[in-house]
PDB file of C-alpha atoms in Angstrom:
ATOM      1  CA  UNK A  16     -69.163  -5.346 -14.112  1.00 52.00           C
ATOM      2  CA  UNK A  17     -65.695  -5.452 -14.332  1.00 53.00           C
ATOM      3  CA  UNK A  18     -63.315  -8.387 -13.896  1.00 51.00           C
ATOM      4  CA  UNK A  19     -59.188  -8.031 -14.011  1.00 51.00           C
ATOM      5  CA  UNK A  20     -56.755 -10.424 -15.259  1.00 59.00           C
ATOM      6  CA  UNK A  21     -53.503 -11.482 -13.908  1.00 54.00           C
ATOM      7  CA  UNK A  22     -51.875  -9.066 -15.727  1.00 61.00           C
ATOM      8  CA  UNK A  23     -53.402  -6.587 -13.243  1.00 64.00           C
ATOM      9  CA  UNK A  24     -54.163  -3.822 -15.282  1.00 73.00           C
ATOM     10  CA  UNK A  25     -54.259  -0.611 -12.795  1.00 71.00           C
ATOM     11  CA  UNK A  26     -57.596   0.660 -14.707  1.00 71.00           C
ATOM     12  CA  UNK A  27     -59.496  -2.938 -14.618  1.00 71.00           C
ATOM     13  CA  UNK A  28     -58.571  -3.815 -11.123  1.00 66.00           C
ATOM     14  CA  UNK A  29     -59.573  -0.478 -10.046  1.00 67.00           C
ATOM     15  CA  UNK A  30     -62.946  -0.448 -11.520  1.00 75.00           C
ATOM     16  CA  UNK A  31     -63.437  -3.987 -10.078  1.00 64.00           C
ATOM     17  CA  UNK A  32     -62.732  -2.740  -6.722  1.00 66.00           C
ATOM     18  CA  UNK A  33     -65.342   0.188  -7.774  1.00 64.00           C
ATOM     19  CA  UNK A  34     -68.260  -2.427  -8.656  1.00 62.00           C
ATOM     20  CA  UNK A  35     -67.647  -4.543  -5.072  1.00 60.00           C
ATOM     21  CA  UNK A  36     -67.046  -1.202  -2.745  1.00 58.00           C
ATOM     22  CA  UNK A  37     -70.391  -1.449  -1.278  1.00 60.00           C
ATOM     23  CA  UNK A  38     -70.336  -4.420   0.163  1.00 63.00           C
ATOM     24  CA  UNK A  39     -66.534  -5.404   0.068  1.00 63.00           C
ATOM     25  CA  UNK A  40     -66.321  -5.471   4.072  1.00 63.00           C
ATOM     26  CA  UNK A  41     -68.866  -7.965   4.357  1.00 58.00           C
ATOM     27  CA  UNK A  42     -68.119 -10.306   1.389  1.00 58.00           C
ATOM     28  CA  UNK A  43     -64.624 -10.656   3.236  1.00 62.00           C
ATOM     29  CA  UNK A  44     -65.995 -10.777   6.209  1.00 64.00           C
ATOM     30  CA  UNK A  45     -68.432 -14.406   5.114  1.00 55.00           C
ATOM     31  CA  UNK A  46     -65.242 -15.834   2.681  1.00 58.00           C
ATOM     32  CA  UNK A  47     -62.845 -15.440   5.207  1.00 61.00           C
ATOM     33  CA  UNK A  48     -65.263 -17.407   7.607  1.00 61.00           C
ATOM     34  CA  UNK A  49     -64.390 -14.190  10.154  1.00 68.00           C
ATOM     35  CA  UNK A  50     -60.931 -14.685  10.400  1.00 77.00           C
ATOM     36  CA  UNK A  51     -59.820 -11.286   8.512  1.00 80.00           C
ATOM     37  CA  UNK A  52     -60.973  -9.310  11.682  1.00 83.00           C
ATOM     38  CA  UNK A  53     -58.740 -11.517  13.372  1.00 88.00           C
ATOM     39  CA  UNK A  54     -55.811 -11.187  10.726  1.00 90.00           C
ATOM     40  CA  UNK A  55     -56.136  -7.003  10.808  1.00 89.00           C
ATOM     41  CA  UNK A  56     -55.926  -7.113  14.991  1.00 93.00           C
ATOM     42  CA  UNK A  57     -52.661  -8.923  14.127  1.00 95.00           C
ATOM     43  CA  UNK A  58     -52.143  -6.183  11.526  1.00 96.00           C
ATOM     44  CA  UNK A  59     -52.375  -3.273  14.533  1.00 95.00           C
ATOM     45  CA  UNK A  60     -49.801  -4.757  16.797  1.00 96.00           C
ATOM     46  CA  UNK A  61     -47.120  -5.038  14.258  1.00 97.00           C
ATOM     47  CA  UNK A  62     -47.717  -1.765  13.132  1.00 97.00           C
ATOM     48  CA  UNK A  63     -47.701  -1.082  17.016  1.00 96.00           C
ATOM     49  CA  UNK A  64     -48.570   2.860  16.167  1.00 97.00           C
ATOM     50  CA  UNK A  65     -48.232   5.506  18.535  1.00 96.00           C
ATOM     51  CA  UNK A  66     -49.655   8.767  19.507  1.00 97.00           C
ATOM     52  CA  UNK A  67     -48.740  11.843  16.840  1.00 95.00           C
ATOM     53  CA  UNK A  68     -46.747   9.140  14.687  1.00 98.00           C
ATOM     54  CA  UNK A  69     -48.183   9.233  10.932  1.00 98.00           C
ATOM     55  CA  UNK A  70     -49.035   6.149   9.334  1.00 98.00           C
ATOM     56  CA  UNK A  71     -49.914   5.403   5.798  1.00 98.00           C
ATOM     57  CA  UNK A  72     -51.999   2.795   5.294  1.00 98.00           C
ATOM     58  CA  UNK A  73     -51.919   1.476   1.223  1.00 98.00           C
ATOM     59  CA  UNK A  74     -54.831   0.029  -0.319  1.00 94.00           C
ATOM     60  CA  UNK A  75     -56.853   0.814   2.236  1.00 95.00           C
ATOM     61  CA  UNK A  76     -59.955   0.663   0.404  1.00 90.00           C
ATOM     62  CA  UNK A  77     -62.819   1.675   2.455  1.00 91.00           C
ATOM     63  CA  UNK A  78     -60.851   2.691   5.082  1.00 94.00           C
ATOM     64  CA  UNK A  79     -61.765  -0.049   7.698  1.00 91.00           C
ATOM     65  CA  UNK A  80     -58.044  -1.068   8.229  1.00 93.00           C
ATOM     66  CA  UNK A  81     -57.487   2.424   9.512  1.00 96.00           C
ATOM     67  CA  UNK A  82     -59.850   2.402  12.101  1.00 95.00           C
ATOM     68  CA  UNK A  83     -57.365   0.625  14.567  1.00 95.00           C
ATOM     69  CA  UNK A  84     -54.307   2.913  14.064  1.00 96.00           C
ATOM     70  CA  UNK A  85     -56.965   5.876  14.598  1.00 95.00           C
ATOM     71  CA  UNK A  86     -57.519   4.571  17.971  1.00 95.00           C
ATOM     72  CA  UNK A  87     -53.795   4.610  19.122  1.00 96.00           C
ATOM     73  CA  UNK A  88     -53.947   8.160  18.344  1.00 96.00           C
ATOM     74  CA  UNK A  89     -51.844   8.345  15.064  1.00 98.00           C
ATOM     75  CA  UNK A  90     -52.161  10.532  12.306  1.00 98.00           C
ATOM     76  CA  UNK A  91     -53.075   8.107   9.600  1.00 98.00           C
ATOM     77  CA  UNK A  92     -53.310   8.166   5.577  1.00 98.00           C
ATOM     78  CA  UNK A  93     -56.122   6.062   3.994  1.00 98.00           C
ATOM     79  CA  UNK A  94     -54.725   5.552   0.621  1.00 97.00           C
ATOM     80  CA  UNK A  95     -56.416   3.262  -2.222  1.00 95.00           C
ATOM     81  CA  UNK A  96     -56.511   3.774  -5.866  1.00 92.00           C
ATOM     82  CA  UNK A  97     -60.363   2.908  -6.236  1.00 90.00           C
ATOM     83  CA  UNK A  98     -62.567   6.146  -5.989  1.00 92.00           C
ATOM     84  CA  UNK A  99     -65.265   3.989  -5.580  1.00 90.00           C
ATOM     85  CA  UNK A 100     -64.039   2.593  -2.278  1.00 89.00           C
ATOM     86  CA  UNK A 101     -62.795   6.022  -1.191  1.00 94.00           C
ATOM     87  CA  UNK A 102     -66.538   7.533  -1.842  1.00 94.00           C
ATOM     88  CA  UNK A 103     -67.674   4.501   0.283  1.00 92.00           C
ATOM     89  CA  UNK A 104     -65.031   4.652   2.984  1.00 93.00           C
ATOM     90  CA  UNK A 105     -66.419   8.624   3.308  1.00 95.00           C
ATOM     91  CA  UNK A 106     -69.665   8.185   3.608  1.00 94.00           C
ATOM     92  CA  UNK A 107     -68.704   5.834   6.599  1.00 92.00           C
ATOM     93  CA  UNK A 108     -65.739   7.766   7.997  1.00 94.00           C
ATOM     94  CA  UNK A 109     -65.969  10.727   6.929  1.00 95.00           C
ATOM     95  CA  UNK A 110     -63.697  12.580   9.302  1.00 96.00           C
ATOM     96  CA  UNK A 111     -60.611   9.836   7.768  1.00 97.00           C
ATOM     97  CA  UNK A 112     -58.205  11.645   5.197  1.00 97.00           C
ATOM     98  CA  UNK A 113     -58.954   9.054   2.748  1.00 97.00           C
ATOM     99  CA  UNK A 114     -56.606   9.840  -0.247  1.00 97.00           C
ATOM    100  CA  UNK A 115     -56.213   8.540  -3.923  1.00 96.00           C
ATOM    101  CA  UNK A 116     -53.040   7.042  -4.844  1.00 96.00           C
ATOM    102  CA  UNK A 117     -51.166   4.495  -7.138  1.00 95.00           C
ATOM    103  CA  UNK A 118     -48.927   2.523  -5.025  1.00 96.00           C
ATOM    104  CA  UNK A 119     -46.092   2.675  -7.649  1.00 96.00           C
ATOM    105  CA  UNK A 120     -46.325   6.354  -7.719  1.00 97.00           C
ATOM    106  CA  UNK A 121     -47.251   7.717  -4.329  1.00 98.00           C
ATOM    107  CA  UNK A 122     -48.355  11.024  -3.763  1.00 97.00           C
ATOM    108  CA  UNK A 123     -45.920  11.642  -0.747  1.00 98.00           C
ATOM    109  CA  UNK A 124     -42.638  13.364  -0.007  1.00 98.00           C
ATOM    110  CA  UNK A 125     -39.985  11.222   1.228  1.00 98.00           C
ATOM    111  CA  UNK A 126     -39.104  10.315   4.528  1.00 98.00           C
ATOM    112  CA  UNK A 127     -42.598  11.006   5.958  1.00 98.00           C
ATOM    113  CA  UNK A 128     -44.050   8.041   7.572  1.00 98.00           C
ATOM    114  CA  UNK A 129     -43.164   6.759  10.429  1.00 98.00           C
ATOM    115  CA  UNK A 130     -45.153   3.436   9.572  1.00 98.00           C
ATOM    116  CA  UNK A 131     -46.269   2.012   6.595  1.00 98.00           C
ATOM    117  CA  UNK A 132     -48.632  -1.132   5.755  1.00 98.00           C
ATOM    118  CA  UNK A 133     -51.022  -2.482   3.286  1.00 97.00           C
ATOM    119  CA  UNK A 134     -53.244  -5.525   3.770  1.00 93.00           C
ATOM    120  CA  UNK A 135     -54.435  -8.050   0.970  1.00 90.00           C
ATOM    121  CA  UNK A 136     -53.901  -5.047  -1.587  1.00 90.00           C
ATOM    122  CA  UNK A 137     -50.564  -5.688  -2.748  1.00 95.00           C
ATOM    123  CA  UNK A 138     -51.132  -8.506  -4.692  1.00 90.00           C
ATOM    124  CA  UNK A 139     -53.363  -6.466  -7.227  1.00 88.00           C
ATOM    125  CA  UNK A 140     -50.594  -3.831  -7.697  1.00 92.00           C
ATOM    126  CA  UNK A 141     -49.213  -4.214 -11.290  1.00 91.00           C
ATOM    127  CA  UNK A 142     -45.771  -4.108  -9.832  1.00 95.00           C
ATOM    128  CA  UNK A 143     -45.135  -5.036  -6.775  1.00 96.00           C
ATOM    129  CA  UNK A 144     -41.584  -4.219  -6.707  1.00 97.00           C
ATOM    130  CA  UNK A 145     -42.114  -0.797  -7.505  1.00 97.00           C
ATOM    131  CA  UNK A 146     -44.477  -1.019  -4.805  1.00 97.00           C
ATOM    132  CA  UNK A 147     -42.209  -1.784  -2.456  1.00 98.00           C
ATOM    133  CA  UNK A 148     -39.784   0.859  -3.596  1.00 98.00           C
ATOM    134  CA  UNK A 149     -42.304   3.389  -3.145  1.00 98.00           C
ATOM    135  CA  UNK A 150     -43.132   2.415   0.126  1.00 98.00           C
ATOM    136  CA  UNK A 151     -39.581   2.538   1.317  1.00 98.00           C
ATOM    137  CA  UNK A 152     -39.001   6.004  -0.338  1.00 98.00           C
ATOM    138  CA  UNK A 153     -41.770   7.481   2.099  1.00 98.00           C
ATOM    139  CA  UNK A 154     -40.480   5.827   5.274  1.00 98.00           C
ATOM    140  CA  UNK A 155     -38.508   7.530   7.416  1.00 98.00           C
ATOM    141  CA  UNK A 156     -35.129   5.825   8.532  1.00 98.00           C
ATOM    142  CA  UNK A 157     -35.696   3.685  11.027  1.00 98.00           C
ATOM    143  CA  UNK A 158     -39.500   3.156  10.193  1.00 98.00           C
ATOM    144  CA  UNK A 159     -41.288   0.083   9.367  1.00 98.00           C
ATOM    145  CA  UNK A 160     -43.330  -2.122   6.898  1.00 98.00           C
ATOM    146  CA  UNK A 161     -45.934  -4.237   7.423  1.00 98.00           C
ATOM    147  CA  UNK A 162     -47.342  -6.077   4.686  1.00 98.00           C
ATOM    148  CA  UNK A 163     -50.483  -9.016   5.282  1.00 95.00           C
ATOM    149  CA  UNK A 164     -50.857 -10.680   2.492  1.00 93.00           C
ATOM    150  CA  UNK A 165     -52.616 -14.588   1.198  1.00 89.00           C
ATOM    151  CA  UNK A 166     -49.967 -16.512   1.216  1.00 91.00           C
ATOM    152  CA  UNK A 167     -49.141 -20.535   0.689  1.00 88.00           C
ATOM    153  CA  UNK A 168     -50.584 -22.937   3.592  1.00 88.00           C
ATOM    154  CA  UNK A 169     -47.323 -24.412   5.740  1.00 87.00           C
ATOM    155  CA  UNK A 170     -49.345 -28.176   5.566  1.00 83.00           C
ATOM    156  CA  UNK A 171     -49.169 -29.857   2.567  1.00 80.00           C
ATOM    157  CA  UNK A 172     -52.517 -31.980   2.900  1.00 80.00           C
ATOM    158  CA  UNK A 173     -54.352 -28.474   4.130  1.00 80.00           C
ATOM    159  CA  UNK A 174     -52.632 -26.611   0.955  1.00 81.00           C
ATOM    160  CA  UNK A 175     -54.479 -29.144  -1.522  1.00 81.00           C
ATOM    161  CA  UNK A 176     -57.790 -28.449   0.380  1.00 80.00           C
ATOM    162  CA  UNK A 177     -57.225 -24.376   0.728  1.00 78.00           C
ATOM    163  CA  UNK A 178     -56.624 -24.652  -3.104  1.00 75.00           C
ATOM    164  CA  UNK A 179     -59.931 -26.676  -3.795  1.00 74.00           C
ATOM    165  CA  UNK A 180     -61.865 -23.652  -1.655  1.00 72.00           C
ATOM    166  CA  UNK A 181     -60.362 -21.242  -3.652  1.00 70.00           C
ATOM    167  CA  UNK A 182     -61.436 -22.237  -6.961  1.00 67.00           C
ATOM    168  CA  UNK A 183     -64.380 -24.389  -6.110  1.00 74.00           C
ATOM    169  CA  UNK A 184     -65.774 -22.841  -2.857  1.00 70.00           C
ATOM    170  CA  UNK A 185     -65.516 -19.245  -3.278  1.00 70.00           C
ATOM    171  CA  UNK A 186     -66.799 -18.726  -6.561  1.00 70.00           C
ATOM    172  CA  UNK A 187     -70.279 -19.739  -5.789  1.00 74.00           C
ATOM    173  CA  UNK A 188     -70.239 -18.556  -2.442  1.00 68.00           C
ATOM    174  CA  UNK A 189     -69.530 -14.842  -3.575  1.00 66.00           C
ATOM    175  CA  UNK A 190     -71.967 -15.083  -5.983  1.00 69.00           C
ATOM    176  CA  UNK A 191     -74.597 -15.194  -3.136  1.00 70.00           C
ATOM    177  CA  UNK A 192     -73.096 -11.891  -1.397  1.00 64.00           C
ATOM    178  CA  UNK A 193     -70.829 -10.029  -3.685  1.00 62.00           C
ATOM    179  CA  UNK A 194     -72.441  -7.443  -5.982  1.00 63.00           C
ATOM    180  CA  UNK A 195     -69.453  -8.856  -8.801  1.00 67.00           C
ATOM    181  CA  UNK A 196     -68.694 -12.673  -7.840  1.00 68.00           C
ATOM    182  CA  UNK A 197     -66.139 -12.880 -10.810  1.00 72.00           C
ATOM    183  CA  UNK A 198     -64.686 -10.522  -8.955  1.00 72.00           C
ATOM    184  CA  UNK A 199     -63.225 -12.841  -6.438  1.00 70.00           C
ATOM    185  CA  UNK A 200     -62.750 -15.528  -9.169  1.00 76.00           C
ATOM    186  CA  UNK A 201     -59.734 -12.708 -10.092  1.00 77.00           C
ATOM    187  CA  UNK A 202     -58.929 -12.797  -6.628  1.00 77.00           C
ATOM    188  CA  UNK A 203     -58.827 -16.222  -5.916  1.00 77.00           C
ATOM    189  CA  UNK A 204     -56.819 -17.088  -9.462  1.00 81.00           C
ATOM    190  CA  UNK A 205     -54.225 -13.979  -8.012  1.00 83.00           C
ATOM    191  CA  UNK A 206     -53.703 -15.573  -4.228  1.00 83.00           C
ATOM    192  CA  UNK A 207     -52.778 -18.782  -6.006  1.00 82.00           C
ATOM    193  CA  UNK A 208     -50.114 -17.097  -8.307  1.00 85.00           C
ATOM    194  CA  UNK A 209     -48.796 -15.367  -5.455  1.00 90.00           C
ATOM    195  CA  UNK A 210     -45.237 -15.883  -4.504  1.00 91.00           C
ATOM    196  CA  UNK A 211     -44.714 -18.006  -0.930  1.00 94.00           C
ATOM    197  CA  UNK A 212     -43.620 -16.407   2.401  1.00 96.00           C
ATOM    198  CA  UNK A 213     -39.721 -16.553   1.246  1.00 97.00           C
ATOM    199  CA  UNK A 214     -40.301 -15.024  -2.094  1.00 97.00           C
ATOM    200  CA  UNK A 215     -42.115 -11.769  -0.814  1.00 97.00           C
ATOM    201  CA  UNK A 216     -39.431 -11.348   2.018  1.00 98.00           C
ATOM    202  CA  UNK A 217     -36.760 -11.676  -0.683  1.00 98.00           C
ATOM    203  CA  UNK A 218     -38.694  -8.933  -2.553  1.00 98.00           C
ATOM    204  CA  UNK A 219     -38.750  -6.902   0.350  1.00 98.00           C
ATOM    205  CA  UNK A 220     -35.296  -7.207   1.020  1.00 98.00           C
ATOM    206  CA  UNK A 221     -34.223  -6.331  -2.765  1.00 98.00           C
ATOM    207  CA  UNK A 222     -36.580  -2.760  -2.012  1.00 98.00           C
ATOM    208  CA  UNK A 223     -34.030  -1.857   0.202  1.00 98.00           C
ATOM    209  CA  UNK A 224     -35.721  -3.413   3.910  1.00 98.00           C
ATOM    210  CA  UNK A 225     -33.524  -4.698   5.987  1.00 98.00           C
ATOM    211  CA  UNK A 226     -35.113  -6.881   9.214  1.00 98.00           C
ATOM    212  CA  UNK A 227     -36.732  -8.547   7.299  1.00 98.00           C
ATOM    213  CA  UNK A 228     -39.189 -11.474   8.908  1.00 98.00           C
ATOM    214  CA  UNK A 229     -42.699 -12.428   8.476  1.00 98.00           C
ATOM    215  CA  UNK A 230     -44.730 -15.062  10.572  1.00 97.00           C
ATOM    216  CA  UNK A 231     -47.567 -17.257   9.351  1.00 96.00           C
ATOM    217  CA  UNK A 232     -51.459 -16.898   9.761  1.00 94.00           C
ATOM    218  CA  UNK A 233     -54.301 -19.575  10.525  1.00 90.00           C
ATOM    219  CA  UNK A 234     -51.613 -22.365   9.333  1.00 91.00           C
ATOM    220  CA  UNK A 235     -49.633 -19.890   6.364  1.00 92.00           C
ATOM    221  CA  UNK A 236     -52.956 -18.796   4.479  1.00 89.00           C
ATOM    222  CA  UNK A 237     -51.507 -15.046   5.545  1.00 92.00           C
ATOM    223  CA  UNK A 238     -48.374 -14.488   5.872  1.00 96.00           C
ATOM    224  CA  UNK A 239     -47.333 -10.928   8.140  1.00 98.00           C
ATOM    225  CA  UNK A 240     -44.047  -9.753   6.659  1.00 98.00           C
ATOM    226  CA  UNK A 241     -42.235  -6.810   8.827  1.00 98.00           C
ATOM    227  CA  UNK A 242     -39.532  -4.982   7.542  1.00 98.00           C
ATOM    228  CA  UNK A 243     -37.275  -1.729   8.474  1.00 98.00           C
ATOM    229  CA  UNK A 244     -35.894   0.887   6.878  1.00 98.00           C
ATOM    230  CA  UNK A 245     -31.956   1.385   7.614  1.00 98.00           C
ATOM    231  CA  UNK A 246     -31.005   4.824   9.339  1.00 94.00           C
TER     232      UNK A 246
END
């Protein structure tokens, strides 16, 4: 079993991902207590996708994320980096174009999306700004970003007790349905070295975005950051 380190190598965090593909739905389903359905509805109507509009959908693991854009009637791209959640996401869905790709290096033209958006997956890229680049490169003018992501709780008291969960909670929880609980000691250790709400939308806005807002999540835990890409 494999676990990464904060220095996110792409080859360790991608074989982690590998290891928990089977039952990565559900594990986030029980540690998130049921709120990431709720967070990925929130997802859909920022992305607000259309009929015949193409949407790219980073780190999309086992392809679950896509399922709402599907049902608007876009054209979307599945994209993750972990084969084994790709093999997973077709044995599911196999009708979804589920494609591999590095997020710093994406295997599209540019100018081709007419939406883009990744959800708790850019955190575990090795560089996010390059990340951020790349997503911008394959927007078309006038397209959008939306980016969920953990992010720092707004309530001081109810920050101290979020952390706690994190490193006391989870672990042992995970261990009872993840099929690699160190796993989500990574992830846990990597949503509390994340930067807060105003230091991603900075990032965003050095990539090039302009419109750049986000609103808070279940008291700041996620954080939706939109974005556009100038004509």
């Amino acid at each position: 079993m494999t676990r990464a380190t904060l220095d996110k190598q792409p080859h360790e965090v991608a074989s982690m991902f590998d290891d928990v593909a089977a039952n990565y739905d559900l594990t986030n389903d029980v540690l998130s207590l049921g709120q990431d359905r709720r967070w990925r509805k929130e997802v859909a109507k920022a992305v607000d996708a259309r009929p015949a509009q193409k949407v790219l959908d980073l780190a999309a693991g086992t392809g679950t994320s896509s399922l709402p854009f599907t049902a608007t009637g876009a054209y979307v791209v599945p994209c993750d980096f972990s084969l084994g959640m790709l093999r997973e996401g077709k044995k599911r869905n196999p009708w979804l174009p589920l494609t591999a790709g590095d997020a710093t290096k994406l295997p599209f033209r540019d100018d081709v999306f007419d939406a883009v958006t990744i959800s708790f997956g850019l955190r575990n890229v090795q560089d996010t700004d390059a990340a951020l680049r790349e997503l911008y490169r394959v927007t078309k003018p006038g397209g959008r970003v939306v980016i969920c992501e953990f992010s720092q709780p707004t309530w001081a008291p109810f920050r101290t007790v979020y952390t706690e969960y994190l490193m006391r909670a989870l672990p042992p929880v995970a261990r009872t349905v993840s099929s690699n609980p160190d796993a989500y000691v990574y992830l846990a250790e990597s949503i509390r070295a994340w930067p807060d709400q105003a230091g991603l939308a900075q990032r965003l806005q050095q990539a090039g975005w302009s419109r750049v807002a986000w609103r808070n999540l279940t008291g700041g835990i996620v954080a939706l950051h939109r974005g556009t890409k100038p004509r």
